[in-house]
Coordinates of C-alpha atoms and ligand atoms in Angstrom, one line a residue:
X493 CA -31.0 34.1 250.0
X494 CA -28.3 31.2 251.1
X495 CA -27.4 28.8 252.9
X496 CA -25.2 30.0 254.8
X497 CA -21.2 31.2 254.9
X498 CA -18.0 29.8 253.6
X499 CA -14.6 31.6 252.9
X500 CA -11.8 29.1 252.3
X501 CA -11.8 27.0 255.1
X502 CA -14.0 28.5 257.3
X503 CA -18.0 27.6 256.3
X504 CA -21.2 27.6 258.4
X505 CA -24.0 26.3 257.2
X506 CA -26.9 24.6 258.5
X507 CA -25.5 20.6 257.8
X508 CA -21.7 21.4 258.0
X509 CA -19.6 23.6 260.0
X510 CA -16.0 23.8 258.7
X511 CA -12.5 25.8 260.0
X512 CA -11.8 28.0 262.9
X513 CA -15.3 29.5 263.4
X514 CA -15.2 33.6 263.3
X515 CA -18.5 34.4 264.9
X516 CA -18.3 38.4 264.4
X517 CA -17.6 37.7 260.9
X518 CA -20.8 35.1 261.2
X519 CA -23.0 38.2 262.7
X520 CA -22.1 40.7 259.8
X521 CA -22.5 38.1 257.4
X522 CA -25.6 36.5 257.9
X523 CA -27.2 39.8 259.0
X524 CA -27.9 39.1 263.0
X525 CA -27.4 41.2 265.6
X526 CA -24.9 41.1 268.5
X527 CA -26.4 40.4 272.1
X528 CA -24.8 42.8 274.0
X529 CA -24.7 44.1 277.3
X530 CA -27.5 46.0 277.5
X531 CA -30.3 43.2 276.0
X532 CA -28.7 40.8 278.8
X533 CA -29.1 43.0 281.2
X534 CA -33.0 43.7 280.1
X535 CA -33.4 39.8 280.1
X536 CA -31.3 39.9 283.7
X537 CA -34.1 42.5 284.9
X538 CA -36.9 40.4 283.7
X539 CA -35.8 36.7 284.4
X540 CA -34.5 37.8 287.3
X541 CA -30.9 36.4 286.5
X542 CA -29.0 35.0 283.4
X543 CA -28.4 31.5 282.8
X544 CA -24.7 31.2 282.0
X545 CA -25.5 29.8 278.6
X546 CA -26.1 33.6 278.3
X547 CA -24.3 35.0 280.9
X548 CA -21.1 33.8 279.2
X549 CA -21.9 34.9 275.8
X550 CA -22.2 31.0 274.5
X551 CA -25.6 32.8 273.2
X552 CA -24.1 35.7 271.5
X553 CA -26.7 36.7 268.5
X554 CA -30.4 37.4 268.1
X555 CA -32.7 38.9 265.7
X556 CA -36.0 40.5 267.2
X557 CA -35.2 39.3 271.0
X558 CA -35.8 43.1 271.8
X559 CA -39.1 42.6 270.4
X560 CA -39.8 39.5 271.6
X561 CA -38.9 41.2 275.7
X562 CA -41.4 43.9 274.4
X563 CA -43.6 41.7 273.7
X564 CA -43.2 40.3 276.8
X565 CA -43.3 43.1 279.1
X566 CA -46.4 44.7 277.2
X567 CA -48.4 41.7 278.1
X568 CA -48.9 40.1 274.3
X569 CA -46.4 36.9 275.5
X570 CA -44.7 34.6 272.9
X571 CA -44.1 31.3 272.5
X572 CA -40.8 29.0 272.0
X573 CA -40.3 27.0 269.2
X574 CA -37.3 24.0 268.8
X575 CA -36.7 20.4 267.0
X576 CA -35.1 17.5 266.9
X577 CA -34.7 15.1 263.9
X578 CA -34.5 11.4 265.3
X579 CA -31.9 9.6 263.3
X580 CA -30.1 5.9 263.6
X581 CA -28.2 6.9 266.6
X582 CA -28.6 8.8 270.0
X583 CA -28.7 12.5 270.9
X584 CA -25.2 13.9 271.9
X585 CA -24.0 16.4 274.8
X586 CA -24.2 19.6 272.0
X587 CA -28.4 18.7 271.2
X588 CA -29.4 19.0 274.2
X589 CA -27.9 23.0 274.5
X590 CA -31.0 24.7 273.0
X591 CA -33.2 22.5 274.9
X592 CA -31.5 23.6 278.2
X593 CA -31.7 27.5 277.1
X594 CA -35.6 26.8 275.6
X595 CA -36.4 25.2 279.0
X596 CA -34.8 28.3 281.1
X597 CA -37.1 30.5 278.9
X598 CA -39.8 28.8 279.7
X599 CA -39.3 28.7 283.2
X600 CA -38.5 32.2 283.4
X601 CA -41.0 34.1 281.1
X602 CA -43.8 31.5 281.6
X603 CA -43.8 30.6 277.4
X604 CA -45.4 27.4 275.8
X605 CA -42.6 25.8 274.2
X606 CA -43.7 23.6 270.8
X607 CA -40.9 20.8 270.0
X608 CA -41.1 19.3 266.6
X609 CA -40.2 15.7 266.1
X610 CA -39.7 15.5 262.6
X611 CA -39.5 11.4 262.4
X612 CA -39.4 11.4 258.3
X613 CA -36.8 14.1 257.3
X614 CA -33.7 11.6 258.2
X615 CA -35.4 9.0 256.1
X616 CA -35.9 11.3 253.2
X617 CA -32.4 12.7 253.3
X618 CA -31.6 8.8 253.1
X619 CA -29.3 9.0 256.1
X620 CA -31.7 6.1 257.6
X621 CA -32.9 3.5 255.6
X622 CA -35.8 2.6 257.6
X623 CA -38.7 4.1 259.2
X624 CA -38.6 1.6 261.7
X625 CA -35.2 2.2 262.9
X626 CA -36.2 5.9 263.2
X627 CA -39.4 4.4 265.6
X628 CA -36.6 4.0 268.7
X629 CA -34.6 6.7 268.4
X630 CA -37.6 8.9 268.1
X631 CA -38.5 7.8 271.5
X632 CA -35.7 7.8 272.9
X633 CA -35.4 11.1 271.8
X634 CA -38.7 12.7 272.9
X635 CA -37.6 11.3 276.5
X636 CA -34.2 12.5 276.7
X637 CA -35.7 15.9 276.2
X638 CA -38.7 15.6 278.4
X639 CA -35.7 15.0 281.1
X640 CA -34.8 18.2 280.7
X641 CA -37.6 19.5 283.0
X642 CA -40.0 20.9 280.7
X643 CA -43.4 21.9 281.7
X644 CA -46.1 19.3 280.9
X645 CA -49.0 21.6 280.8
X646 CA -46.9 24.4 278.9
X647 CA -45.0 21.8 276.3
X648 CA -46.1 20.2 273.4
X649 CA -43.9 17.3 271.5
X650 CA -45.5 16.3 268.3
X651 CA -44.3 13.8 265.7
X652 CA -44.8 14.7 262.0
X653 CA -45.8 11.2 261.0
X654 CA -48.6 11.5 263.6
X655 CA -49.8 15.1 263.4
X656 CA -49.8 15.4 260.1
X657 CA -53.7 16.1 259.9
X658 CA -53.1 19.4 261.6
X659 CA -49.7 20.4 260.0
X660 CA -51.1 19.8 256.2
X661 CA -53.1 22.9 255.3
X662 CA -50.8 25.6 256.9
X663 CA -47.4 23.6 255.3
X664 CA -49.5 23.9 251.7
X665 CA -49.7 27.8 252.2
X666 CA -46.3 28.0 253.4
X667 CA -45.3 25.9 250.1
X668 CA -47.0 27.9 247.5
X669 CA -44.3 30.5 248.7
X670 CA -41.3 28.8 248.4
X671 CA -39.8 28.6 244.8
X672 CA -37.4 25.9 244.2
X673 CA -34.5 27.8 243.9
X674 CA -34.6 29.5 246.7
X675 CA -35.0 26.2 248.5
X676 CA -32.0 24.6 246.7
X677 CA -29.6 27.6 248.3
X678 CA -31.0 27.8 251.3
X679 CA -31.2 24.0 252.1
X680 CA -28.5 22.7 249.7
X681 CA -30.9 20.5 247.7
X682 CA -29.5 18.6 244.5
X683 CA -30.8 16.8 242.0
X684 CA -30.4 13.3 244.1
X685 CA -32.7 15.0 247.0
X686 CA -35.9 13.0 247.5
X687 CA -38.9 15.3 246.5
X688 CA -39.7 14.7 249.6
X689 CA -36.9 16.4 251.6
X690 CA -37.7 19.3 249.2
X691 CA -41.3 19.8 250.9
X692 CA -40.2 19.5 254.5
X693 CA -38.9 22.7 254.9
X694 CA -42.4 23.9 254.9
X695 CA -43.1 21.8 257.7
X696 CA -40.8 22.9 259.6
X697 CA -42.0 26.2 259.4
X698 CA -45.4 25.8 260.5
X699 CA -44.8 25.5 263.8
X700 CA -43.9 29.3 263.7
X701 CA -47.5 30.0 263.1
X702 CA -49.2 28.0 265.9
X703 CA -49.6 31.2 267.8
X704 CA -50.6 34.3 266.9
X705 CA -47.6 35.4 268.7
X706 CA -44.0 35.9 268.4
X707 CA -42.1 32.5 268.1
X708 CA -38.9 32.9 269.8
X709 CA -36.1 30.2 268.7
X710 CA -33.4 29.1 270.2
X711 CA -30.9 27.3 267.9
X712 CA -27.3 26.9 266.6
X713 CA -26.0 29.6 264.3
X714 CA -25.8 27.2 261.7
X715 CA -29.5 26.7 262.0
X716 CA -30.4 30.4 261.2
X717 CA -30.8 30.3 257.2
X718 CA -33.9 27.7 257.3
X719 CA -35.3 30.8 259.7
X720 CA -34.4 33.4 257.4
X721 CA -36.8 32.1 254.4
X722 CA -39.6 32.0 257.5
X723 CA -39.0 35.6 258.0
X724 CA -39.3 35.9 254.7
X725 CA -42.9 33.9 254.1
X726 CA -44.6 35.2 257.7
X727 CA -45.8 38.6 256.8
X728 CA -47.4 37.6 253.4
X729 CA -49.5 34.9 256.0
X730 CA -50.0 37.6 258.2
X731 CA -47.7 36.3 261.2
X732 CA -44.8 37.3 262.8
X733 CA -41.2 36.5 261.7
X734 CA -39.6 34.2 264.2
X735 CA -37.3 35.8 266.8
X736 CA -33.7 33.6 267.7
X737 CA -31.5 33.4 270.4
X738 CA -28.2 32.7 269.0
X739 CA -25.3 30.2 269.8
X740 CA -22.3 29.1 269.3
X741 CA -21.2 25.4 268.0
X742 CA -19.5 23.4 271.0
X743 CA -16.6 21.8 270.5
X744 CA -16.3 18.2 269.3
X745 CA -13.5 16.7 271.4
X746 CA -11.3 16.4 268.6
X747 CA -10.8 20.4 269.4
X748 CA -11.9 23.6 268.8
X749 CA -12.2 23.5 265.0
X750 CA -14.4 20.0 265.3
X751 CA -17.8 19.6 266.2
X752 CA -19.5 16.9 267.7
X753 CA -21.3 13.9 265.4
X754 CA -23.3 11.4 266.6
X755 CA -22.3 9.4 263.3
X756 CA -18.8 9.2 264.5
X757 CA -18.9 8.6 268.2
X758 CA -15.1 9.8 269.2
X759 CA -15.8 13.2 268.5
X760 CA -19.3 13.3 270.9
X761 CA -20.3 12.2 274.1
X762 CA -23.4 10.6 274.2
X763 CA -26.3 10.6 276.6
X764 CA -26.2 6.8 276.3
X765 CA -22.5 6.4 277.2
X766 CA -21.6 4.3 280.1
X767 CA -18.8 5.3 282.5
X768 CA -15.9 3.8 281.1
X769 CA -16.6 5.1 277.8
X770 CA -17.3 8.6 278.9
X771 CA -13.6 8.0 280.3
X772 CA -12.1 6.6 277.9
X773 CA -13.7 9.6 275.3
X774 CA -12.6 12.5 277.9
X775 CA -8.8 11.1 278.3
X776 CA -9.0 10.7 274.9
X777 CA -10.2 14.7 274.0
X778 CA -7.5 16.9 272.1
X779 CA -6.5 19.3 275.3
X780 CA -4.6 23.1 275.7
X781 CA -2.5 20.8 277.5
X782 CA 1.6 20.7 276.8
X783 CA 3.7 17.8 275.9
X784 CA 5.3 16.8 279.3
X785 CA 3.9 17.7 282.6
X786 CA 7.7 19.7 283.2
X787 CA 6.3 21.9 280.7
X788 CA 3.1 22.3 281.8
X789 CA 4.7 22.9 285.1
X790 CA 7.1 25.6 283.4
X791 CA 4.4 27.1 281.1
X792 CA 0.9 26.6 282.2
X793 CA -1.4 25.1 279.8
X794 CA -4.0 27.3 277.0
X795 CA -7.4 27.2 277.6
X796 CA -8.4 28.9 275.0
X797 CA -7.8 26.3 272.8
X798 CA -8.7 23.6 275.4
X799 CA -11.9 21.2 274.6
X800 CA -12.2 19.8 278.2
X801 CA -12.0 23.5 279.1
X802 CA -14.6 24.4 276.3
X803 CA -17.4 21.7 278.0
X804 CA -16.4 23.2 281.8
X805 CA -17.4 26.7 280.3
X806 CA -20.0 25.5 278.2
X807 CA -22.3 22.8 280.9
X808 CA -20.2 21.7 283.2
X809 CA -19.2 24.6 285.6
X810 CA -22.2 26.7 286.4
X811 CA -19.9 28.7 288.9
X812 CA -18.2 32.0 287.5
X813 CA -15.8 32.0 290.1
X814 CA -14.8 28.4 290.1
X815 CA -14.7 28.5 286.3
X816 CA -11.5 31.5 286.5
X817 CA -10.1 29.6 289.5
X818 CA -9.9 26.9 286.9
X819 CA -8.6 29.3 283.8
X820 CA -5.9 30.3 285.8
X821 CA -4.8 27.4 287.4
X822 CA -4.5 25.9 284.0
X823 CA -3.0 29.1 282.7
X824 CA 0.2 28.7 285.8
X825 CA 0.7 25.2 285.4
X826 CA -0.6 24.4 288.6
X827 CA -3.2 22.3 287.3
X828 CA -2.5 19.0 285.0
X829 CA -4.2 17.7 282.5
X830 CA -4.7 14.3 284.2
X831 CA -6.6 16.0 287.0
X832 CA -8.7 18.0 285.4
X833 CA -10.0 15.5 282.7
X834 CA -11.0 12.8 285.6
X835 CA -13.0 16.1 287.2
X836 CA -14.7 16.6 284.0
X837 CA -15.3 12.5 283.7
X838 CA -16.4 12.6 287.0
X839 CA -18.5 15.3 286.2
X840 CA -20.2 14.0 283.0
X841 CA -20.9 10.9 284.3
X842 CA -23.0 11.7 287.1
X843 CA -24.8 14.6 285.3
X844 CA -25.9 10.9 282.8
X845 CA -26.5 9.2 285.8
X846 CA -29.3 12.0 287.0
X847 CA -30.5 12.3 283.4
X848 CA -31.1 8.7 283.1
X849 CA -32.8 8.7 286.1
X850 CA -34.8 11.7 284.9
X851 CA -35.7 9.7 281.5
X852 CA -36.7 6.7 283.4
X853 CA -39.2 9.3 285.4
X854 CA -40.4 10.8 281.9
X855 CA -41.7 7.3 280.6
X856 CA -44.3 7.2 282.9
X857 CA -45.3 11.2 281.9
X858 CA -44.4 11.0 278.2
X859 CA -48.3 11.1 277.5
X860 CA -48.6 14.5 278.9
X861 CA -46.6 16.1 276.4
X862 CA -47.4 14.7 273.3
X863 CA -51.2 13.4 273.9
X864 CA -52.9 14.7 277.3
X865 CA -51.5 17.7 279.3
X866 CA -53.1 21.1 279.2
X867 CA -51.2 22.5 276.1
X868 CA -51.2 19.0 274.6
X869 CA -54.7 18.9 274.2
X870 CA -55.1 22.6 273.1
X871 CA -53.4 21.7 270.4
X872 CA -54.6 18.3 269.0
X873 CA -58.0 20.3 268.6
X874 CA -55.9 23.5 266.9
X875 CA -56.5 24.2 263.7
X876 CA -54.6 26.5 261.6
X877 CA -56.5 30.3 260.8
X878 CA -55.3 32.6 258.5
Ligands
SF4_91 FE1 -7.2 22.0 279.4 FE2 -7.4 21.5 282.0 FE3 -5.2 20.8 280.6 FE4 -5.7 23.3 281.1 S1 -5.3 21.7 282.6 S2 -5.1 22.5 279.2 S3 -8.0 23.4 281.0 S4 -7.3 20.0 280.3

């Protein structure tokens, strides 16, 4: 088992994504299958309409979602499983993607959705030197993605620090299981790594077993190889292997061959981004544009190769229509640049502006989801079964 893909420039793995991403190469290499028309169409049926996350294939891989739509529509359910590791500095426009596709699934196929905070694993991997400076982030964090609209009865957000009691036992069984060297290739430890950081992946699989149902996950391509060794480890404890939903890396603004990092803020919007930065970032962002706006005139721009176009497509155009109005309008120069970056400012800014609004609304519900709604509860009283 590895960690993930590399072939001269071009690497994917789960802590660095590299070169001019070739997803079909990505789906033959790391074993996944395409989603294709026809599982869309099944999850169309069912949901009763596609979210364009999937519609427009930014979700384009899976393993087991057939099974998990069986699963589904033979009455057994599963559950939704995600994360987020808190670090020094605040979530970016790319985290919250999965979130937004966990949350549709949710709201379409009635799932509990399990969110692990996992407030140590920055600290061991020694990107933060403090616990304490984890402490805001963390909460920060945990609101940012109750904003999202999750369900409070049907979500729960636990911290590893905190719920460790229950996540112990099952992370020791999961552990016996895991040989180092299979954890050094899949994770990428070295002989610097913190014994700690070499446990944690066992944590992090845990959460896979806290129903005795199929745990559909919805992730980054990158993140598939830590999912892989769960596949591997859930039939010898007698659970399922965890289904994903698929997608593809969005674009840091440097362009298409960039992703975004919170560590170095020009590539990344962030949710805590005033206005003028947001502006500044967007006007800033590496374009399909041409040199002189005669040529764009002459030539139209290239989309394709277009961040700002990217982040339309991606969360900021929801309309299919408007979106190829757009392409095309780019593509025969009747659209500039200048114009269609102050949309996309415009656009950004007051998609924070709600969010924030929405975060201020989730202080005063935070409770439910990690300490007192329905699902909440369940599961400080859940303990692990073989
Ligand atoms: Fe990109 Fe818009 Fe410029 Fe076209 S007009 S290249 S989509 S920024």
């Amino acid at each position: 088992m590895s960690e993930g893909f590399r072939e001269g420039d071009f690497s994917v793995t789960p802590w660095e994504a590299k070169g001019k991403i070739d997803y079909d190469k990505l789906i033959q290499e790391f074993g996944v299958e395409k989603l294709g028309e026809e599982l869309l169409s099944r999850i169309e049926r069912i949901a009763g309409g596609l979210h364009p996350l999937l519609r427009r294939n930014f979700f384009f891989a899976h393993r087991d979602l057939n099974l998990v739509l069986n699963d589904y529509e033979e009455g057994r359910g599963f559950f939704l499983y995600t994360g987020r590791a808190p670090s020094n500095s605040p979530m970016h426009i790319a985290h919250i993607v999965p979130f937004i596709a966990t949350r549709w699934f949710q709201e379409k196929f009635g799932a509990n959705v399990y969110i692990q905070i996992p407030d140590e694993e920055k600290f061991l991997a020694k990107k933060v030197e403090t616990l304490e400076e984890i402490e805001k982030y963390a909460v920060q964090d945990i609101l940012n993605i109750i904003a999202l609209g999750f369900d409070e009865n049907k979500t729960f957000i636990f911290r590893d620090t905190e719920y460790i009691s229950k996540l112990y036992k099952p992370a020791v069984l999961v552990a016996r299981h895991i040989n180092f060297s299979t954890a050094r290739a899949v994770f990428g430890f070295d002989n610097e790594s913190t014994i700690g950081l070499i446990f944690y992946p066992a944590l992090q699989i845990v959460p896979t077993f806290f129903e005795k149902k199929r745990p559909l996950i919805p992730c980054g391509i990158d993140q598939d190889p830590y999912f892989r060794l769960q596949r591997d480890i859930a039939p010898r404890l007698n659970r399922y292997k965890a289904a994903e939903v698929l997608s593809k890396l969005v674009w840091g603004l440097k362009g298409p061959e960039t992703k975004m990092s919170a560590s170095e803020p020009d590539t990344a919007i962030l949710l805590s981004d005033p206005p003028e930065t947001v502006k500044r970032k967007i006007i800033n962002a590496y374009t399909g544009g041409r040199a002189t706006v005669e040529e764009q005139r002459r030539l139209g721009g290239v989309p394709e190769v277009c961040t700002v176009f990217h982040w339309y497509s991606v969360l900021f155009e929801d309309d299919d229509k408007k979106l190829l109005e757009r392409y095309h309008a780019c593509r025969t120069g009747k659209l500039l640049c200048g114009e269609c970056k102050a949309e996309l400012v415009e656009r950004i800014n007051s998609f924070l502006e709600r969010h924030r609004a929405r975060v201020k609304d989730a202080e005063k519900k935070m409770h439910l989801y990690l300490y007192d709604g329905k699902l909440a509860q369940e599961m400080w009283n859940w303990e692990y079964r073989p």
